[in-house]
Coordinates of C-alpha atoms in Angstrom, one line a residue:
M39 CA 4.9 -3.3 -19.4
S40 CA 7.6 -1.3 -21.0
E41 CA 5.2 0.8 -23.6
R42 CA 2.5 3.4 -23.2
K43 CA -1.3 2.1 -21.8
S44 CA -3.4 3.8 -19.6
G45 CA -6.7 2.3 -18.2
V46 CA -9.2 2.7 -15.0
L47 CA -9.4 1.5 -11.0
L48 CA -12.8 -0.3 -10.9
H49 CA -14.0 -3.3 -8.3
I50 CA -16.5 -5.3 -9.5
T51 CA -18.1 -4.4 -6.6
S52 CA -18.9 -0.7 -7.5
L53 CA -21.1 -2.2 -10.9
P54 CA -24.4 -1.3 -11.2
G55 CA -27.8 -2.5 -11.9
T56 CA -27.7 -6.3 -10.0
P57 CA -29.5 -6.7 -6.6
G58 CA -27.4 -5.4 -3.7
I59 CA -24.0 -5.1 -5.1
G60 CA -22.1 -5.3 -8.3
T61 CA -21.1 -8.6 -10.0
L62 CA -19.6 -10.4 -13.0
G63 CA -22.8 -9.8 -14.9
K64 CA -23.8 -8.1 -18.4
E65 CA -22.6 -4.7 -16.4
A66 CA -19.2 -5.6 -16.4
Y67 CA -19.5 -6.7 -19.9
R68 CA -21.1 -3.2 -20.5
F69 CA -18.1 -1.8 -18.7
A70 CA -15.8 -4.0 -20.9
D71 CA -16.9 -2.3 -23.7
W72 CA -17.1 1.2 -22.3
L73 CA -12.9 0.8 -21.7
H74 CA -12.5 -0.3 -25.5
E75 CA -14.7 2.6 -27.0
A76 CA -12.5 4.5 -24.3
G77 CA -9.5 3.3 -26.3
Q78 CA -8.0 1.8 -22.8
S79 CA -5.9 -0.9 -22.2
L80 CA -6.1 -1.7 -18.5
W81 CA -8.8 -2.3 -16.1
Q82 CA -7.6 -2.7 -12.4
V83 CA -9.4 -4.3 -10.0
L84 CA -9.5 -4.7 -6.1
P85 CA -8.3 -8.4 -4.7
L86 CA -11.4 -11.0 -5.6
G87 CA -11.3 -13.2 -2.6
P88 CA -14.3 -13.5 -0.2
T89 CA -14.6 -10.6 2.1
G90 CA -14.5 -10.9 5.9
Y91 CA -14.7 -8.6 8.6
G92 CA -15.0 -5.1 7.7
D93 CA -16.1 -5.7 4.2
S94 CA -12.6 -5.6 3.0
P95 CA -11.2 -7.0 0.0
Y96 CA -7.8 -7.2 1.6
A97 CA -9.4 -9.2 4.8
S98 CA -10.5 -12.3 3.1
F99 CA -11.4 -15.9 4.2
S100 CA -8.6 -17.4 1.4
T101 CA -6.2 -15.8 -1.1
F102 CA -7.2 -18.6 -3.5
A103 CA -11.0 -18.6 -3.4
G104 CA -13.3 -15.9 -4.9
N105 CA -16.1 -14.0 -3.7
P106 CA -19.4 -15.8 -3.1
L107 CA -21.3 -12.1 -3.4
L108 CA -19.6 -11.5 -7.0
V109 CA -21.2 -14.4 -8.9
D110 CA -23.6 -12.9 -10.8
L111 CA -27.6 -15.3 -10.1
A112 CA -29.4 -14.2 -13.4
D113 CA -26.3 -15.4 -15.3
L114 CA -26.8 -18.8 -13.6
V115 CA -30.2 -18.9 -14.2
E116 CA -29.2 -18.5 -17.9
R117 CA -26.7 -21.0 -18.3
G118 CA -29.6 -23.6 -16.3
W119 CA -27.8 -24.0 -12.8
A120 CA -30.4 -22.2 -10.7
D121 CA -34.5 -21.7 -10.6
A122 CA -35.6 -18.4 -11.3
A123 CA -38.4 -18.5 -8.0
D124 CA -35.2 -18.5 -5.8
I125 CA -33.1 -15.5 -6.7
V126 CA -35.5 -13.2 -6.9
P127 CA -34.8 -10.1 -4.1
P128 CA -36.3 -9.1 -1.2
D129 CA -37.6 -5.0 -1.2
Y130 CA -34.8 -3.9 0.7
I131 CA -32.2 -5.9 -2.0
K132 CA -32.0 -2.7 -4.4
D133 CA -30.2 -2.5 -8.0
N134 CA -28.4 0.7 -7.2
G135 CA -27.0 3.2 -4.8
R136 CA -24.5 2.0 -2.0
I137 CA -23.8 -1.3 -0.9
D138 CA -25.1 -2.3 2.2
F139 CA -22.9 -5.7 3.3
G140 CA -24.7 -7.1 6.1
S141 CA -27.7 -7.0 3.9
V142 CA -26.7 -8.8 1.1
V143 CA -24.7 -11.0 2.8
W144 CA -27.6 -11.9 4.7
W145 CA -29.6 -12.6 1.7
K146 CA -27.3 -13.2 -0.9
L147 CA -24.9 -16.2 0.9
P148 CA -28.7 -18.5 1.8
V149 CA -29.6 -17.5 -2.4
L150 CA -25.9 -19.3 -3.1
Y151 CA -25.9 -22.4 -1.9
K152 CA -29.9 -22.7 -2.9
C153 CA -28.7 -22.4 -6.8
A154 CA -25.6 -24.5 -5.4
A155 CA -27.9 -27.1 -4.4
Y156 CA -30.0 -26.6 -8.0
F157 CA -27.1 -27.2 -9.5
L158 CA -25.4 -30.1 -7.9
S159 CA -29.4 -32.2 -9.0
H160 CA -29.5 -30.6 -12.2
A161 CA -26.5 -30.2 -13.9
N162 CA -26.5 -31.9 -17.3
E163 CA -23.4 -34.1 -17.8
K164 CA -21.4 -31.5 -19.7
D165 CA -21.5 -29.1 -16.9
R166 CA -21.1 -31.9 -14.5
V167 CA -17.5 -33.1 -16.3
A168 CA -16.5 -29.6 -16.2
Y169 CA -17.7 -29.4 -12.5
E170 CA -15.6 -32.6 -11.3
A171 CA -12.8 -30.7 -14.0
F172 CA -12.6 -27.9 -11.6
K173 CA -12.4 -29.6 -8.1
N174 CA -9.5 -31.7 -9.4
D175 CA -7.5 -29.1 -10.4
N176 CA -8.1 -27.2 -8.1
A177 CA -7.8 -29.7 -4.9
A178 CA -4.9 -27.6 -3.5
W179 CA -6.7 -24.6 -2.2
L180 CA -10.5 -25.7 -2.5
N181 CA -10.7 -28.7 -0.3
G182 CA -8.9 -26.4 2.5
F183 CA -11.0 -23.8 1.9
A184 CA -14.1 -25.9 1.7
D185 CA -13.6 -27.7 5.1
Y186 CA -12.2 -24.0 6.8
T187 CA -16.1 -22.3 5.2
S188 CA -18.7 -25.5 6.3
I189 CA -16.7 -25.7 10.4
K190 CA -16.6 -22.0 10.3
K191 CA -20.1 -21.6 9.2
H192 CA -21.2 -23.8 12.0
Y193 CA -19.4 -22.3 15.3
D194 CA -19.8 -18.2 14.0
A195 CA -23.3 -19.7 14.7
L196 CA -22.4 -21.0 18.0
A197 CA -21.2 -18.2 19.1
Q198 CA -23.5 -15.9 18.2
E199 CA -26.0 -18.1 20.2
K200 CA -23.6 -17.6 22.9
G201 CA -23.2 -13.7 22.4
V202 CA -19.3 -14.6 21.8
S203 CA -18.4 -12.0 19.2
G204 CA -14.6 -10.7 18.1
T205 CA -11.4 -12.0 18.0
A206 CA -13.6 -14.2 20.7
S207 CA -15.2 -16.2 17.9
M208 CA -11.8 -17.2 16.1
W209 CA -11.0 -21.0 14.7
N210 CA -7.9 -20.2 17.3
A211 CA -10.1 -19.4 20.5
F212 CA -13.4 -20.9 19.9
W213 CA -13.3 -23.6 17.6
P214 CA -12.7 -27.2 19.2
K215 CA -9.2 -27.7 19.3
E216 CA -8.9 -30.7 17.3
L217 CA -10.3 -29.0 14.6
A218 CA -8.1 -25.8 15.5
S219 CA -5.4 -27.5 15.0
H220 CA -6.3 -28.8 11.9
D221 CA -5.6 -32.7 13.1
P222 CA -6.1 -34.1 9.6
A223 CA -8.7 -37.2 11.7
A224 CA -10.8 -34.3 13.0
V225 CA -10.9 -32.7 9.5
S226 CA -12.0 -35.8 7.7
A227 CA -14.8 -36.6 10.4
W228 CA -15.9 -33.4 9.7
D229 CA -15.7 -34.0 5.7
A230 CA -17.6 -37.1 6.7
S231 CA -20.5 -35.8 8.4
H232 CA -21.1 -32.5 5.9
V233 CA -21.0 -33.9 2.8
Q234 CA -23.5 -31.6 1.2
D235 CA -22.7 -28.8 2.6
I236 CA -19.0 -28.7 1.7
E237 CA -19.7 -30.1 -1.7
Q238 CA -22.5 -26.7 -2.0
I239 CA -19.4 -24.8 -1.1
K240 CA -17.3 -26.1 -3.5
A241 CA -20.1 -25.5 -6.1
I242 CA -19.8 -22.0 -5.4
Q243 CA -16.7 -21.5 -5.8
F244 CA -17.1 -22.9 -9.1
F245 CA -19.8 -20.7 -10.0
F246 CA -17.1 -17.6 -9.5
F247 CA -14.6 -19.0 -11.8
V248 CA -16.8 -19.9 -14.2
Q249 CA -17.8 -16.4 -14.5
W250 CA -15.1 -14.7 -13.8
H251 CA -13.1 -16.9 -16.4
A252 CA -15.5 -16.0 -19.2
L253 CA -15.4 -12.4 -18.5
K254 CA -11.2 -12.2 -18.6
N255 CA -11.6 -13.5 -21.8
Y256 CA -14.2 -10.8 -23.4
V257 CA -11.8 -8.3 -22.4
N258 CA -8.2 -9.7 -23.1
G259 CA -10.8 -10.3 -26.6
L260 CA -11.0 -6.3 -26.8
G261 CA -7.1 -5.5 -26.2
I262 CA -7.7 -4.9 -22.3
Q263 CA -5.5 -6.5 -19.7
I264 CA -7.0 -6.9 -16.3
V265 CA -4.9 -5.8 -13.3
G266 CA -5.3 -7.7 -10.2
D267 CA -4.2 -6.8 -6.7
I268 CA -2.7 -9.1 -3.7
P269 CA -2.2 -8.0 -0.4
I270 CA 0.9 -8.8 0.8
F271 CA -0.2 -10.5 4.2
V272 CA -3.6 -12.6 4.7
A273 CA -6.2 -12.4 7.2
G274 CA -6.2 -14.5 10.0
D275 CA -9.4 -15.8 9.8
S276 CA -8.4 -17.3 7.1
A277 CA -8.0 -20.7 5.8
D278 CA -4.6 -20.3 4.6
V279 CA -3.8 -19.7 8.2
W280 CA -5.7 -21.8 9.8
A281 CA -4.3 -24.9 7.0
N282 CA -0.1 -23.6 7.1
R283 CA -0.3 -22.3 10.5
K284 CA 3.7 -23.1 10.7
Y285 CA 4.3 -20.0 7.8
F286 CA 3.1 -17.6 9.9
Q287 CA 4.4 -15.9 13.2
Y288 CA 2.3 -18.1 16.5
D289 CA 2.8 -20.2 19.0
Q290 CA 2.5 -24.1 17.1
E291 CA 1.3 -25.0 21.1
T292 CA -1.4 -22.6 22.2
L293 CA -2.5 -21.6 18.6
Q294 CA -2.2 -17.9 19.8
Q295 CA -0.9 -15.5 16.9
K296 CA 2.5 -13.6 18.5
T297 CA 2.8 -10.5 16.5
C298 CA 0.6 -8.7 14.0
A299 CA 1.2 -6.2 10.8
G300 CA 0.9 -2.4 10.7
V301 CA 2.6 0.0 9.2
P302 CA 4.1 3.4 11.3
P303 CA 2.3 6.7 11.7
D304 CA 2.0 8.4 8.0
Y305 CA 0.0 10.1 5.8
F306 CA -3.2 8.4 6.6
S307 CA -3.1 8.2 10.5
A308 CA -1.1 9.3 12.8
T309 CA -1.3 6.7 14.7
G310 CA -0.4 4.1 12.2
Q311 CA -2.3 1.3 10.8
L312 CA -2.9 -1.7 12.8
W313 CA -4.1 -4.3 10.5
G314 CA -3.6 -7.5 12.4
N315 CA -2.9 -9.6 10.2
P316 CA -0.7 -12.3 11.2
L317 CA 3.3 -12.1 10.5
Y318 CA 4.9 -14.8 8.2
D319 CA 7.7 -16.8 9.1
W320 CA 9.8 -16.5 6.2
D321 CA 12.4 -18.8 7.8
V322 CA 10.3 -21.3 7.8
L323 CA 8.7 -20.3 4.2
K324 CA 12.2 -20.5 3.4
R325 CA 13.0 -23.3 3.9
D326 CA 10.3 -24.9 1.9
G327 CA 11.5 -22.6 -1.3
Y328 CA 8.4 -20.4 -0.5
A329 CA 6.1 -23.1 -2.3
W330 CA 2.5 -21.4 -0.9
W331 CA 4.1 -18.1 -2.6
V332 CA 4.9 -19.5 -5.2
D333 CA 1.3 -21.0 -5.3
R334 CA 0.1 -17.4 -4.7
I335 CA 1.1 -15.8 -7.7
R336 CA 0.6 -18.9 -9.4
H337 CA -2.9 -19.3 -8.6
L338 CA -3.8 -15.6 -9.4
L339 CA -2.0 -15.1 -12.8
T340 CA -4.4 -17.6 -13.7
L341 CA -7.1 -14.8 -12.8
V342 CA -5.2 -11.6 -13.8
D343 CA -3.0 -10.6 -16.6
I344 CA -0.8 -7.6 -14.1
V345 CA -0.2 -8.2 -10.3
R346 CA -0.4 -5.5 -8.3
I347 CA 1.5 -6.3 -4.5
D348 CA 0.2 -4.5 -2.1
H349 CA 2.8 -2.9 0.7
F350 CA 5.7 -3.9 -1.4
R351 CA 8.2 -2.7 1.1
G352 CA 7.1 -5.1 3.5
F353 CA 9.4 -7.4 1.9
E354 CA 12.8 -5.6 2.3
A355 CA 11.3 -4.6 6.2
Y356 CA 7.6 -5.1 7.7
W357 CA 6.5 -3.1 10.6
Q358 CA 6.3 -6.2 13.9
V359 CA 3.8 -4.8 16.5
P360 CA 3.2 -7.3 18.8
Y361 CA -0.4 -8.8 19.0
G362 CA -2.7 -7.2 21.3
S363 CA -1.2 -3.6 20.8
P364 CA -3.9 -0.6 20.7
N365 CA -2.1 0.9 17.7
A366 CA 0.7 0.8 15.5
I367 CA 3.1 3.4 17.0
K368 CA 5.0 0.9 19.1
G369 CA 6.2 -1.4 16.3
T370 CA 9.8 -2.6 15.4
W371 CA 10.8 -3.0 11.6
V372 CA 12.4 -6.3 10.7
K373 CA 14.1 -7.4 7.6
G374 CA 11.6 -9.3 4.9
P375 CA 13.0 -12.2 2.5
G376 CA 14.2 -9.6 0.0
K377 CA 15.4 -10.1 -3.6
D378 CA 15.3 -14.3 -2.8
L379 CA 11.6 -14.4 -2.6
F380 CA 11.5 -13.3 -6.5
D381 CA 13.7 -14.8 -7.5
T382 CA 12.4 -18.1 -6.6
I383 CA 9.8 -17.1 -7.8
K384 CA 10.7 -16.0 -11.0
Q385 CA 12.5 -19.8 -11.5
R386 CA 9.1 -21.4 -10.6
L387 CA 7.1 -19.5 -13.0
G388 CA 9.5 -16.9 -15.4
T389 CA 8.9 -13.0 -16.0
L390 CA 6.9 -11.8 -12.9
P391 CA 4.3 -8.8 -14.5
I392 CA 4.4 -7.1 -11.2
I393 CA 3.4 -3.6 -10.0
A394 CA 5.4 -2.4 -6.6
E395 CA 3.0 -0.6 -4.3
D396 CA 5.5 1.0 -3.0
L397 CA 3.8 4.0 -1.1
G398 CA 4.4 4.9 2.6
V399 CA 7.4 4.9 4.1
I400 CA 10.1 3.7 1.1
T401 CA 13.8 3.8 1.8
P402 CA 17.0 3.3 -0.9
E403 CA 16.6 -0.3 0.5
V404 CA 13.0 -0.5 -1.1
E405 CA 13.8 1.3 -3.9
A406 CA 16.3 -1.0 -4.7
L407 CA 14.6 -4.6 -4.1
R408 CA 11.8 -3.0 -6.6
D409 CA 14.3 -1.6 -9.0
G410 CA 16.6 -4.9 -8.5
C411 CA 13.7 -6.9 -9.4
G412 CA 12.4 -4.9 -12.4
F413 CA 9.1 -4.5 -11.2
P414 CA 7.6 -0.7 -11.6
G415 CA 7.1 1.5 -8.7
M416 CA 3.5 3.9 -8.3
K417 CA 3.5 7.7 -8.2
I418 CA 0.1 9.2 -6.9
L419 CA -0.3 12.5 -7.8
Q420 CA -2.6 14.2 -5.2
F421 CA 0.7 13.1 -2.8
A422 CA 2.2 15.8 -5.0
F423 CA 0.5 18.8 -3.9
N424 CA -0.9 17.7 -0.5
D425 CA 2.1 20.7 1.1
N426 CA 0.2 23.8 1.8
E427 CA 3.3 26.2 1.3
W428 CA 4.6 25.6 -2.1
S429 CA 8.4 26.5 -1.9
A430 CA 11.8 24.7 -3.5
E431 CA 11.6 21.9 -1.3
S432 CA 7.6 21.4 -1.6
A433 CA 9.1 21.4 -6.2
A434 CA 11.1 18.9 -5.2
I435 CA 8.4 16.3 -4.0
K436 CA 9.0 13.1 -5.8
D437 CA 5.4 12.7 -6.7
L438 CA 5.5 15.7 -9.0
P439 CA 5.3 14.2 -12.9
H440 CA 8.7 16.7 -13.7
N441 CA 10.3 14.5 -10.6
F442 CA 9.5 11.2 -11.7
S443 CA 12.8 9.1 -12.2
G444 CA 12.6 6.7 -15.3
R445 CA 9.3 5.4 -17.2
N446 CA 9.0 2.1 -15.4
L447 CA 5.8 3.8 -13.5
V448 CA 2.8 3.5 -12.9
V449 CA 0.9 7.0 -12.3
Y450 CA -2.4 7.3 -10.6
T451 CA -4.4 10.5 -9.3
G452 CA -5.6 8.5 -6.5
T453 CA -5.9 5.3 -5.5
H454 CA -8.6 3.3 -3.5
D455 CA -7.5 4.4 0.0
N456 CA -7.8 8.3 -1.3
D457 CA -10.7 10.4 -1.5
T458 CA -11.8 10.9 -4.9
S459 CA -9.9 14.1 -6.4
C460 CA -12.7 16.1 -6.8
G461 CA -13.4 15.2 -3.0
F462 CA -10.0 16.0 -2.2
F463 CA -9.3 19.3 -4.2
T464 CA -12.8 20.1 -2.4
S465 CA -11.9 19.6 1.1
C466 CA -7.7 21.0 1.0
T467 CA -6.7 24.4 1.6
E468 CA -7.4 26.8 -0.7
T469 CA -3.0 27.1 -0.4
C470 CA -3.2 23.7 -2.2
R471 CA -5.4 24.3 -4.8
E472 CA -3.6 27.7 -5.6
N473 CA -0.4 25.6 -5.5
T474 CA -1.9 22.8 -8.1
R475 CA -3.4 25.3 -10.6
R476 CA 0.2 27.2 -10.7
Y477 CA 1.4 24.0 -11.6
L478 CA -1.0 22.5 -13.9
G479 CA -1.2 26.0 -15.5
L480 CA -5.2 26.6 -15.0
P481 CA -6.5 30.0 -14.2
S482 CA -7.4 31.4 -11.0
S483 CA -10.9 30.5 -10.8
A484 CA -10.2 27.3 -11.9
G485 CA -12.6 24.8 -9.3
A486 CA -13.0 21.5 -8.4
R487 CA -14.0 19.7 -11.7
E488 CA -11.4 21.8 -13.3
L489 CA -8.3 20.8 -11.3
V490 CA -9.2 16.9 -11.3
S491 CA -9.4 17.5 -15.3
G492 CA -5.8 19.2 -15.1
L493 CA -4.7 16.3 -13.1
L494 CA -6.1 14.2 -15.6
R495 CA -4.0 15.2 -18.3
S496 CA -1.1 15.6 -16.3
A497 CA -0.9 11.8 -15.3
F498 CA -1.9 11.1 -18.8
A499 CA 1.2 13.4 -20.1
S500 CA 3.9 12.2 -17.5
V501 CA 6.6 9.8 -18.6
A502 CA 5.8 6.9 -16.7
D503 CA 4.6 4.2 -18.7
T504 CA 1.5 3.1 -17.3
C505 CA -0.8 5.7 -15.9
V506 CA -4.8 4.0 -14.6
V507 CA -6.7 6.7 -13.2
P508 CA -9.9 5.6 -10.9
L509 CA -13.2 5.8 -13.0
Q510 CA -14.4 8.2 -9.6
D511 CA -11.6 10.7 -11.5
V512 CA -13.0 10.3 -14.5
Y513 CA -16.6 11.7 -14.1
A514 CA -15.2 14.3 -11.3
V515 CA -17.1 12.1 -9.0
G516 CA -17.0 13.6 -4.9
T517 CA -16.4 12.4 -1.7
E518 CA -19.3 10.2 -1.8
G519 CA -17.4 8.6 -4.2
R520 CA -14.0 7.6 -2.1
M521 CA -13.9 3.4 -1.8
N522 CA -11.9 3.6 1.7
M523 CA -10.6 5.5 4.6
P524 CA -7.7 4.1 6.1
S525 CA -7.9 2.6 9.9
T526 CA -11.9 2.9 9.7
T527 CA -14.6 0.5 9.2
G528 CA -18.1 0.3 8.8
T529 CA -19.0 2.7 5.6
N530 CA -15.7 1.5 3.3
W531 CA -16.1 -0.2 0.5
A532 CA -19.8 0.6 -0.5
W533 CA -20.0 2.8 -3.9
R534 CA -21.3 2.2 -6.3
M535 CA -21.6 3.7 -9.7
A536 CA -24.7 5.3 -10.6
P537 CA -26.5 3.3 -13.7
D538 CA -26.5 6.2 -16.4
L539 CA -22.8 7.4 -15.3
L540 CA -20.9 6.0 -18.5
D541 CA -21.7 7.9 -21.2
R542 CA -20.1 8.9 -24.7
G543 CA -18.5 11.9 -23.1
G544 CA -16.7 9.8 -20.3
A545 CA -15.0 7.5 -23.1
E546 CA -14.3 9.9 -25.3
L547 CA -12.0 12.0 -22.5
L548 CA -10.0 8.9 -22.2
K549 CA -9.8 8.1 -26.0
G550 CA -8.6 12.0 -26.4
L551 CA -5.6 12.3 -23.6
S552 CA -4.3 8.6 -24.6
L553 CA -4.3 9.7 -28.4
T554 CA -2.8 12.8 -27.3
Y555 CA -0.1 11.4 -25.0
G556 CA 0.8 8.4 -27.0
R557 CA -0.9 5.3 -24.9
N558 CA -2.4 2.5 -26.9
L559 CA -2.3 4.1 -30.2
Q560 CA -2.5 0.5 -32.3
L561 CA -5.5 -0.1 -30.1
L562 CA -6.9 2.7 -31.2
G563 CA -6.5 2.1 -34.4
S564 CA -8.9 -0.4 -34.2
T565 CA -12.6 -0.7 -33.5
E566 CA -13.2 -4.5 -34.4
K567 CA -14.1 -6.5 -31.3
T568 CA -13.3 -10.2 -30.8
G569 CA -15.7 -10.8 -28.6
A570 CA -19.3 -9.9 -27.4
A571 CA -21.0 -10.3 -24.2
E572 CA -24.3 -12.6 -24.1

């Protein structure tokens, strides 16, 4: 990542124009075309796995599977894999506006099972061969995910009938012991009695991966790389933990989780963030040559070109909280695997195109790990202007562009966890706005939109090799465009862009910034496309 690059952060769910939620359909190709027109060479997305509690892409039922909700139904019909009559949405499912995840899940998942049944009974020979090859190539994770999903679907419905919810309905609390413990004989018996259900689950995954790879090929053909995202931790409610319990801090007899992940009090929360994810047993992982992590990175690198690892500091030391704690205040720092993990992965996979999300409580040891691995870290410009009082100490804030140390960095105006930049400048104090105006050389009359424009220019102008900005900041979208408020649930991840948001003005803005500040000049000199959306 040594050449100067720039791009845009936009998750697939935020695309407009499809029932209920953004998908891998025509709007995704339209956005790729817009990025090309804007002279950008990076498209950053959030994790792609099936979302669980709170609809968070960082709490997935599988780190290997794709999110079924992202499958484009119209594309299935065009391929002859679904009946058009089966995909017609009810009136309460809208093509635009915020995502109502509950309604989308209620409607779309049964539709996908119908589509899978149609595909399995109507697929032509060529598609059948491709499907069988997919199952064979991905058997290492697909079989376990299909088993888990089938069992979970059955016992979640049973728990709902009995009024059981929350962690009480989890696999290790509600399933029969032989299934919860992943007993091979019990799992095989389930397979034998649920053949159709399991096959449909696999077919839905086939839909996702066919559509994703088609999109990725198109995007790459435009000279654009996809930046993916991998959470350091996985959800307890996941096929990953169920099928690989020995790699996590569980009581292997009682199946109970012993500790959980989080971060201490920080910028985002005075009580810390209690994520609840099970923590790894790094000693067991090391004895197995970190095979599970090697497979995880290898798999993701078939889907994306660059990997952003969320909460990178947890590899140096992680915040360990006793399971059942009400918040993350009373945790302890525990040493992680450090460079040994990444050296092992590099030995197996070669050069790793990784971005280290090094935000939060960063120590010299974390910086040494990041730099020793050669990974670029992150700078967030919103953090630089969050102080209310400007002083010599404030001017030394590490996120201010003049303090960037070296070029091996990725600079952002904000991330999915921040308010949009327009929302930030609208709600911050006047002192904060004045500090920003002074730093950016803007007049005292400059409002939130002008401040956002200045922040964009500052990001592109910085010495950081890579610059990525959320799409919301390109168009100065307000707080209504915020993706996530850490430590909250219920309203996150729901923003979708307006169908008419993308325009030539936004593209020209980014193209001009890239030209002015030397990002992707070789791409900007070419207007020929190498692919076309069907």
